Coordinates of C-alpha atoms and ligand atoms in Angstrom, one line a residue:
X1313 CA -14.3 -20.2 -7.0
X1314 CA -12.7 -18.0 -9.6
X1315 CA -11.8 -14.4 -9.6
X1316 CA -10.6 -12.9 -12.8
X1317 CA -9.8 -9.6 -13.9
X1318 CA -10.4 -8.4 -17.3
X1319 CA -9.0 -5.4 -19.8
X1320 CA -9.0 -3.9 -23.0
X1321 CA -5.8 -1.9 -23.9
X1322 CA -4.4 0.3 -27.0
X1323 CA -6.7 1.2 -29.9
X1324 CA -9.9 -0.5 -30.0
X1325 CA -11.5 -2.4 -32.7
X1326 CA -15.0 -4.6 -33.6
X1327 CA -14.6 -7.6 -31.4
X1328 CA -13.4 -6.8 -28.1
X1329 CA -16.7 -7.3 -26.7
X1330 CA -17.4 -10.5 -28.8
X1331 CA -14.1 -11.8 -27.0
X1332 CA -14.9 -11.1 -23.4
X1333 CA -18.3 -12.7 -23.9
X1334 CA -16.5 -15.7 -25.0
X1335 CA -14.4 -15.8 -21.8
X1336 CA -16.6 -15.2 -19.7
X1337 CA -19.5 -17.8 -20.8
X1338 CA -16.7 -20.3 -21.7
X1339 CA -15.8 -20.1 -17.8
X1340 CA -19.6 -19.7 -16.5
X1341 CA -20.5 -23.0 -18.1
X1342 CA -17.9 -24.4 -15.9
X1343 CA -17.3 -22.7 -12.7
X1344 CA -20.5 -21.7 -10.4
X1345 CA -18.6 -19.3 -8.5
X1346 CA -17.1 -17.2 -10.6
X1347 CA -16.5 -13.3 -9.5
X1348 CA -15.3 -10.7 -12.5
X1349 CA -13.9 -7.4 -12.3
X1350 CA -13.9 -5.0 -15.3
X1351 CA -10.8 -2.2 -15.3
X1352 CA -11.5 0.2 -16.8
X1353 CA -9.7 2.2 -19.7
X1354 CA -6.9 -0.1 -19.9
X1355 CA -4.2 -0.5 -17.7
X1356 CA -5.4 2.7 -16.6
X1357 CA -7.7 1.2 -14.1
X1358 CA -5.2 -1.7 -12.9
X1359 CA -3.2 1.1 -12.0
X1360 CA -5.5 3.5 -10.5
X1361 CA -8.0 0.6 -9.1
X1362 CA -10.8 1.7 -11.4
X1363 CA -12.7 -1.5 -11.6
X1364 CA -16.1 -2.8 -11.1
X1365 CA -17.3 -6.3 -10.0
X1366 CA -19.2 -7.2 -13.5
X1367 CA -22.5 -9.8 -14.0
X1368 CA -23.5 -11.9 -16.4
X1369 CA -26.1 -9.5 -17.5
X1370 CA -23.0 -7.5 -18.6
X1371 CA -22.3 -9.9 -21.2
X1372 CA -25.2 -10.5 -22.5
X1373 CA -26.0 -8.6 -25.9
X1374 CA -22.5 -7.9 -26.7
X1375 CA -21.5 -9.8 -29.0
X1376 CA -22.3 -7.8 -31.9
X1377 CA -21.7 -4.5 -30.3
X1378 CA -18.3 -2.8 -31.5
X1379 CA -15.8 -0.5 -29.4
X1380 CA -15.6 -1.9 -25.9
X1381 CA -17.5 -2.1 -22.7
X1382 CA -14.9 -1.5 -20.6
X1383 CA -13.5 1.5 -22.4
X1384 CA -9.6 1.8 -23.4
X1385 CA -6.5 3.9 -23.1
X1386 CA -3.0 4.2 -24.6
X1387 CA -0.5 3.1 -21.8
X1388 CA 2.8 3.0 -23.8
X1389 CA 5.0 0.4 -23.0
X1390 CA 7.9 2.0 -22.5
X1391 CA 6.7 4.6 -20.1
X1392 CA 5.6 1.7 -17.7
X1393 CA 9.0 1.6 -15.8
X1394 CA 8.4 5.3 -15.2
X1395 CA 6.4 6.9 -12.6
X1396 CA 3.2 9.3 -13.1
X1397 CA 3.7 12.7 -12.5
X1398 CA 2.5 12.2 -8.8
X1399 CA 5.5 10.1 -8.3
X1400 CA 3.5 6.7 -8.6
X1401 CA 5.4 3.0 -9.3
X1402 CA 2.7 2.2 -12.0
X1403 CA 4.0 -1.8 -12.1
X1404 CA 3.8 -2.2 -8.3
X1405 CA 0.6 0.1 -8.4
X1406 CA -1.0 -2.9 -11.0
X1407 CA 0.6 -5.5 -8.7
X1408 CA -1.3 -4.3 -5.5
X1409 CA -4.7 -4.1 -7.4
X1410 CA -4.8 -7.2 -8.8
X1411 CA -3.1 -9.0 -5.0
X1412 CA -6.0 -6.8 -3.2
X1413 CA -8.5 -8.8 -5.3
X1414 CA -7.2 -11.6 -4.8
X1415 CA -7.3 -12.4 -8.4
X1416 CA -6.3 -15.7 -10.2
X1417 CA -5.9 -14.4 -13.2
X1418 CA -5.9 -11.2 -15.4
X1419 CA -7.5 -11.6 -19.3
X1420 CA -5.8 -9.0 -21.3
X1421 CA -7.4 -8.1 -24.8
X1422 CA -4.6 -5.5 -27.2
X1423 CA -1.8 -5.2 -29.7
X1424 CA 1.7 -5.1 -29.3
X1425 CA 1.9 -3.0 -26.5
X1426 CA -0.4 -4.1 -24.5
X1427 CA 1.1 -7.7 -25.2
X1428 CA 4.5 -6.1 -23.6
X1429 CA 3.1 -5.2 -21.2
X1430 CA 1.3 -8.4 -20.0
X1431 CA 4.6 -10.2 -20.6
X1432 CA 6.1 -7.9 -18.3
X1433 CA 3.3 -8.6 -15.4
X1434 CA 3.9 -12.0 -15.9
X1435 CA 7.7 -11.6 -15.2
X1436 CA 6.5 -9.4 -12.2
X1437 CA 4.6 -13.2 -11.0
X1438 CA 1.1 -12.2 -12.0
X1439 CA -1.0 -15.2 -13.7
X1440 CA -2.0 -13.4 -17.3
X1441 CA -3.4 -14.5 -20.3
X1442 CA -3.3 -11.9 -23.7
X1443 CA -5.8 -12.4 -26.2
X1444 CA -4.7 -10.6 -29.7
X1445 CA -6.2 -7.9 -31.1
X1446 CA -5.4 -5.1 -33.8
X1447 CA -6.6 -4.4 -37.3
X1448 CA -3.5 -4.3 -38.5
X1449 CA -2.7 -8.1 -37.6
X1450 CA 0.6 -7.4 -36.6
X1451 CA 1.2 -9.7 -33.8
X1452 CA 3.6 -12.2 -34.4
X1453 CA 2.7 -16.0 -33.5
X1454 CA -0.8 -16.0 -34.2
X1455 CA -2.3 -16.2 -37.9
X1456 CA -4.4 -13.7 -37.5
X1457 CA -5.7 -11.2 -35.1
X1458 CA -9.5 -9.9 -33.9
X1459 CA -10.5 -7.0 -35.4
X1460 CA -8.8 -7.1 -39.1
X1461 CA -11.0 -8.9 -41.0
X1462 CA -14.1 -6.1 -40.0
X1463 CA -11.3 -3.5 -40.8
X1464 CA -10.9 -5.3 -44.0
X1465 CA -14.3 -5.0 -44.9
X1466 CA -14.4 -1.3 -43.9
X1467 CA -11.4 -0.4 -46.2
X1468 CA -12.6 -2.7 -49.2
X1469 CA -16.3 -0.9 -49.2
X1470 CA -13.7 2.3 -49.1
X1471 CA -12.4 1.2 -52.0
X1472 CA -15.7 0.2 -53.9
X1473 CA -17.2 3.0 -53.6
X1474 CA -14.4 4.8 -54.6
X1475 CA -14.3 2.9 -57.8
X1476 CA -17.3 4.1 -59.2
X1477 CA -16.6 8.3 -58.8
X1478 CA -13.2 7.6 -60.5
X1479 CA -14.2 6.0 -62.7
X1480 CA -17.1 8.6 -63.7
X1481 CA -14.4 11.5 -63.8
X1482 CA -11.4 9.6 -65.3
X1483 CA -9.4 10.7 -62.1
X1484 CA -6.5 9.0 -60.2
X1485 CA -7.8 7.9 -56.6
X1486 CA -5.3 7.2 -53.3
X1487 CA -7.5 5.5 -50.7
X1488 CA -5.2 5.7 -47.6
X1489 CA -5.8 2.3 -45.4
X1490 CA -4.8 1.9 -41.8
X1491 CA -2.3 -1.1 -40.6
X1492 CA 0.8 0.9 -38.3
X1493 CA 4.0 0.2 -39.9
X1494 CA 2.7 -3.1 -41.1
X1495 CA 0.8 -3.6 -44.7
X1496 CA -1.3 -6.3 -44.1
X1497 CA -4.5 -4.2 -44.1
X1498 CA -3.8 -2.1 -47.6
X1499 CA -2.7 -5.4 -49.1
X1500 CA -5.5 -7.2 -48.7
X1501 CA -8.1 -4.4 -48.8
X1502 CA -6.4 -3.5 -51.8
X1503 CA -6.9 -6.8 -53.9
X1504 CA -10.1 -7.4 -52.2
X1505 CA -11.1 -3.8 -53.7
X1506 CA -9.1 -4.2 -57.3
X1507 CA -6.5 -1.7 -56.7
X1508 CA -4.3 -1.0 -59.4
X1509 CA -1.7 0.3 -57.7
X1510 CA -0.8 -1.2 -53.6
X1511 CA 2.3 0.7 -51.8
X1512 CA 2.9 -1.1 -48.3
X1513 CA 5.8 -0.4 -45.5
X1514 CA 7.6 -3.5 -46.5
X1515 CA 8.2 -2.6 -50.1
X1516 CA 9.4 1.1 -50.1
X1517 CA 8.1 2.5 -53.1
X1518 CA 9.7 4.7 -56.5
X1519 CA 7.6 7.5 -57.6
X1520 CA 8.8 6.8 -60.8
X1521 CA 7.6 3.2 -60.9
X1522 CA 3.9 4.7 -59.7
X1523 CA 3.9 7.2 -62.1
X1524 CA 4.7 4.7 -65.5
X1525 CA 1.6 2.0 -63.8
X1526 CA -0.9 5.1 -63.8
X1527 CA 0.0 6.0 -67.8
X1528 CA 0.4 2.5 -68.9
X1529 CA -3.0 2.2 -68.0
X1530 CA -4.0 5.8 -69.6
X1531 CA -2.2 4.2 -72.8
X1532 CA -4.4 1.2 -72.1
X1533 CA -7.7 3.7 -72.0
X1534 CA -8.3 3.4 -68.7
X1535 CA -9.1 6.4 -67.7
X1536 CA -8.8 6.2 -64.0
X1537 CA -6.4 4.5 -61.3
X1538 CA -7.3 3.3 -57.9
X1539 CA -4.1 3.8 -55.5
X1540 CA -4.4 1.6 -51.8
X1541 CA -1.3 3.1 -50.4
X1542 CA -0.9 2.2 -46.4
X1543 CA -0.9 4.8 -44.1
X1544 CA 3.0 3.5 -43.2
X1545 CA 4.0 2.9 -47.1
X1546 CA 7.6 4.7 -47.7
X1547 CA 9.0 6.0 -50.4
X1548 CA 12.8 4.1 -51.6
X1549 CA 14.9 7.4 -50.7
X1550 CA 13.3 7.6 -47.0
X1551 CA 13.6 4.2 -46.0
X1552 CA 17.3 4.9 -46.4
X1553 CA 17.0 7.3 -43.5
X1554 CA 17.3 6.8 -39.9
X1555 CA 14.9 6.5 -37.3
X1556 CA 15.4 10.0 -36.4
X1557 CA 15.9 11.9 -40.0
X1558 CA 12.3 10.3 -41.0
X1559 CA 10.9 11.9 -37.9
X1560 CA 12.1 15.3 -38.3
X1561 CA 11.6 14.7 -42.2
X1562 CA 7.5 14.0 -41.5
X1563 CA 7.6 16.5 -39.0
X1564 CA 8.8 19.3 -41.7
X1565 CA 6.5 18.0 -44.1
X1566 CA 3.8 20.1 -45.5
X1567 CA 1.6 17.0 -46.1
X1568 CA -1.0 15.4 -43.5
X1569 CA 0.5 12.4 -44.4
X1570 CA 1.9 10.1 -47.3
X1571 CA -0.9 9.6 -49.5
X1572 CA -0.7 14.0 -49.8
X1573 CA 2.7 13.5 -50.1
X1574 CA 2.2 11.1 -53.2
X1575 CA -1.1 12.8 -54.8
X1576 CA 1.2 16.1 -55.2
X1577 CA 3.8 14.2 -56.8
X1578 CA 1.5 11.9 -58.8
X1579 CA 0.3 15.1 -60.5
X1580 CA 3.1 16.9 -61.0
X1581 CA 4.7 14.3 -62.9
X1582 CA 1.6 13.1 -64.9
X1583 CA -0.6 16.2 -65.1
X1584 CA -3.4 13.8 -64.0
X1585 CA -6.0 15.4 -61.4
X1586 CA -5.8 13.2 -58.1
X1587 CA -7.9 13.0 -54.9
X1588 CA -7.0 11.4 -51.4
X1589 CA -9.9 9.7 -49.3
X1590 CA -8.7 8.7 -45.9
X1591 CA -11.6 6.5 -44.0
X1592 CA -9.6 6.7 -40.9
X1593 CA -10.7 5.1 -37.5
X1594 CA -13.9 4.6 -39.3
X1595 CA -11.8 1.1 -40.1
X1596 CA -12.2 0.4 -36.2
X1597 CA -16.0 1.4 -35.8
X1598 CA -19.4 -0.3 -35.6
X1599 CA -19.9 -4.3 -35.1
X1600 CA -17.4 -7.2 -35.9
X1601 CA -18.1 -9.0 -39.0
X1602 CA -19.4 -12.4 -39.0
X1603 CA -15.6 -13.8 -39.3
X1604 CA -14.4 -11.9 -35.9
X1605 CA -17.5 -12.7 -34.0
X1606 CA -16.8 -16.8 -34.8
X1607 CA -12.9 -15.9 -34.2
X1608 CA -13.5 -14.7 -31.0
X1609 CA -16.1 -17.0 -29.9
X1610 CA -12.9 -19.4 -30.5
X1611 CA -10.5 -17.5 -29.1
X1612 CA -12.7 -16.9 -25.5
X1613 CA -13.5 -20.0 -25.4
X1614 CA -9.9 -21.6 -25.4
X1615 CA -9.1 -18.4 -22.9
X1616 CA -11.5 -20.0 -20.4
X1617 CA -10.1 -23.8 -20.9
X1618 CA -6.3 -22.0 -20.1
X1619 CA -7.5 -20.6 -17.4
X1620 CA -9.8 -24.3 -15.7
X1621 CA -6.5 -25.6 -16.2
X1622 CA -4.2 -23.2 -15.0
X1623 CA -2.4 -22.4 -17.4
X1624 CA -1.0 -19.0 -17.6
X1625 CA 1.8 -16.6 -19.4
X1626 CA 0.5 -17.0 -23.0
X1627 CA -1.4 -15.6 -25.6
X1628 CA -4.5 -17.4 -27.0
X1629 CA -3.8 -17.5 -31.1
X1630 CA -5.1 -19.3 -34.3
X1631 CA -2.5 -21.3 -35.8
X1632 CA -3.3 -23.2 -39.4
X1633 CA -7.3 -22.9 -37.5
X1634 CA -6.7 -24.2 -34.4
X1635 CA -6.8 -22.0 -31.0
X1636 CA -3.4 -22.3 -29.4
X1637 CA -1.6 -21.4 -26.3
X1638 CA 1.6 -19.6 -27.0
X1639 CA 4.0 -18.7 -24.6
X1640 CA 4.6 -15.0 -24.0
X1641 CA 8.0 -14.8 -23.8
X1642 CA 8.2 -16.4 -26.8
X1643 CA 6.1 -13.4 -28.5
X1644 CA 6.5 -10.1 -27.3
X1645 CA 8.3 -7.4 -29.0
X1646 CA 7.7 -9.3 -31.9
X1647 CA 5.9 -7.8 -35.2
X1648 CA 4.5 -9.6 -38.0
X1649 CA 5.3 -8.3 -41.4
X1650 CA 4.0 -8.8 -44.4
X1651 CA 7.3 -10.8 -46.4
X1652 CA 7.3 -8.8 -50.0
X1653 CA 8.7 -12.6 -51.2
X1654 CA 4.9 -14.3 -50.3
X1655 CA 2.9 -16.1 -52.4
X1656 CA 0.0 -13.5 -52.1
X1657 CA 2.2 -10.6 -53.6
X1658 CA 4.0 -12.6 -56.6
X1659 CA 0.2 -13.8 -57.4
X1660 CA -1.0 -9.8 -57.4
X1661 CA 1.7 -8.7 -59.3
X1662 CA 1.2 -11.5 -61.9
X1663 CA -2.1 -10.3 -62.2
X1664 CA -0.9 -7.0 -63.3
X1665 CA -0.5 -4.9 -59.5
X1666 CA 1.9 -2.6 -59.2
X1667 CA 3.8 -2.3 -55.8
X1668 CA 5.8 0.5 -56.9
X1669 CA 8.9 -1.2 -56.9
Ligands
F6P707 O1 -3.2 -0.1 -34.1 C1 -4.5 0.2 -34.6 C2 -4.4 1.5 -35.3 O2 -5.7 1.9 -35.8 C3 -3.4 1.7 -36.4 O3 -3.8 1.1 -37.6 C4 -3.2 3.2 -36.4 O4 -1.9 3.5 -36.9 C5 -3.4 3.6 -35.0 O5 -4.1 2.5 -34.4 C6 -4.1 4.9 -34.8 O6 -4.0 5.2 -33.4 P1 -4.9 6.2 -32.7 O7 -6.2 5.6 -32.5 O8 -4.2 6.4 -31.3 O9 -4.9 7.5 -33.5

């Protein structure tokens, strides 16, 4: 007999449902009596008891279905310690759901935060196990995450198309890509798509620097430059600020966000007409590519074997291809950068990319 809980927390992306189905028929094949509640929206419904006892027939189907079955919710991290506005201890609140059930374990699908916040139920003595997901394969200890490589696919048909509308009106294009503070996403999308020009978070960028890339290749004849700039990149001058200046800086700016911000300077410096396409959460939507779907068939799978053996407090990752178990404490409140140093970046540049630096 086995009763598990299962949740998907923080932003959602293409292969949450891929990865339940693979924890739930990795531990069906094994274990006849096998009971699993679904919380709802996150650690919203550990906290509130919104759950439902699920069937197979709830798995079946879903592997190529995107978003998530279970719904999901933003429980920041740091507001878990603090009540709700009814007064409510929301750790003790998840403690007495999951006890009342009677639970052996708790599957918990998210990013960062959600990772915290699993390590933190573990410290409070509950049996978890966090599978990693994000687009923006930020989580450190894991090669890669579920969900980026259908991003990545998303932001380099962004990028296609885009190349052939510049190129018809000789214009300079930004494509803003998705990723949080990291540039994993842009980077990549940004090769895969033949950028010219890539600015990422972990190399601020010089205007200047963008501006002589764009009319080296006007001197060249090319008429038009592609820009992937991440929605995070940062110009030299304001990573020198603090936390709190770059807050009230954005929050004074007249720009929806950086890639306005570079557009206007772009063509005030080169006279060049410019246009911003920002695909947005469409990078999130529709099903998991071929790559996630085999990923998270992995990644369930190895769930289920942690959890016939009893093996809690970690987070199922892919390390050089292989699933792993990786302690918790070991990973959270980490994030994985992209290291402006890495093989990947010196070979883009040799081929002519400009970083802005
Ligand atoms: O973490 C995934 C992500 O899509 C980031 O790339 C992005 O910065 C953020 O979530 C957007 O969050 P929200 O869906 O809350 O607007």
């Amino acid at each position: 007999m086995k009763r598990i809980g299962i949740l998907t927390s923080g932003g959602d992306c293409q292969a949450l449902n891929a990865a339940m189905r693979g924890v739930v028929k990795g531990l069906s094949h094994s274990v006849d009596d096998l009971e699993i509640y679904g919380f709802y929206d996150g650690y919203k419904g550990l906290i509130y008891g919104n759950y439902r006892l699920l069937t197979s027939s709830d798995f079946s189907g879903i592997l190529t279905k995107g978003g998530t079955i279970l719904g999901t919710s933003r429980q920041p991290f740091k507001l878990m310690r603090v009540p709700d506005e009814n007064g409510l201890d929301k750790v003790e609140a998840m403690k007495h759901t999951y006890h009342k059930l009677n639970l052996d374990c708790l599957v918990i699908l998210g990013g960062n935060g959600t990772q915290k916040t699993a390590n933190l139920l573990r410290e409070e003595g509950l049996n978890v196990i966090h599978l990693p997901k994000t687009i923006d394969n930020d989580i450190w200890g894991t090669d890669i995450t579920f969900g980026f490589q259908s991003a990545l696919n998303i932001a380099t048909d962004t990028i296609d198309y885009i190349h052939t509308t510049a190129a018809s009106h000789n214009r300079v294009f930004i494509v803003e890509i998705m990723g949080h503070k990291v540039g994993w996403l842009p980077l990549h999308a940004g090769i895969a798509g033949g950028a010219d020009i890539i600015l990422i978070p972990e190399i601020p960028y010089n205007i200047n620097k963008v501006v002589e890339a764009i009319d080296k290749r006007t001197k060249q004849g090319k008429g038009f430059t592609i820009l992937a700039v991440a929605e995070g990149a940062i110009s030299k001058q304001d990573a020198k600020l603090s936390k709190k200046e770059l807050k009230a800086k954005i929050k004074k700016s007249k720009y929806p966000s950086v890639s306005y911000e570079v557009a206007a300077l772009v063509e005030e410096k080169t006279g060049r007409e410019v246009r911003v396409t920002v695909p947005g959460h469409m990078q999130r939507g529709g099903s998991p590519c071929a790559f996630d779907r085999v990923l998270c068939t992995q990644l369930g799978a190895a769930a289920a074997q942690a959890i016939l053996d009893e093996d809690y407090g970690c987070m199922i990752g892919m390390v050089n291809g292989r699933t792993e178990r990786i302690p918790l404490e070991e990973v959270a409140g980490k994030l994985k950068t992209v290291d402006p140093d890495c093989q990947l970046i010196q070979e883009a540049k040799q081929i002519g990319i400009c970083f802005g630096d």
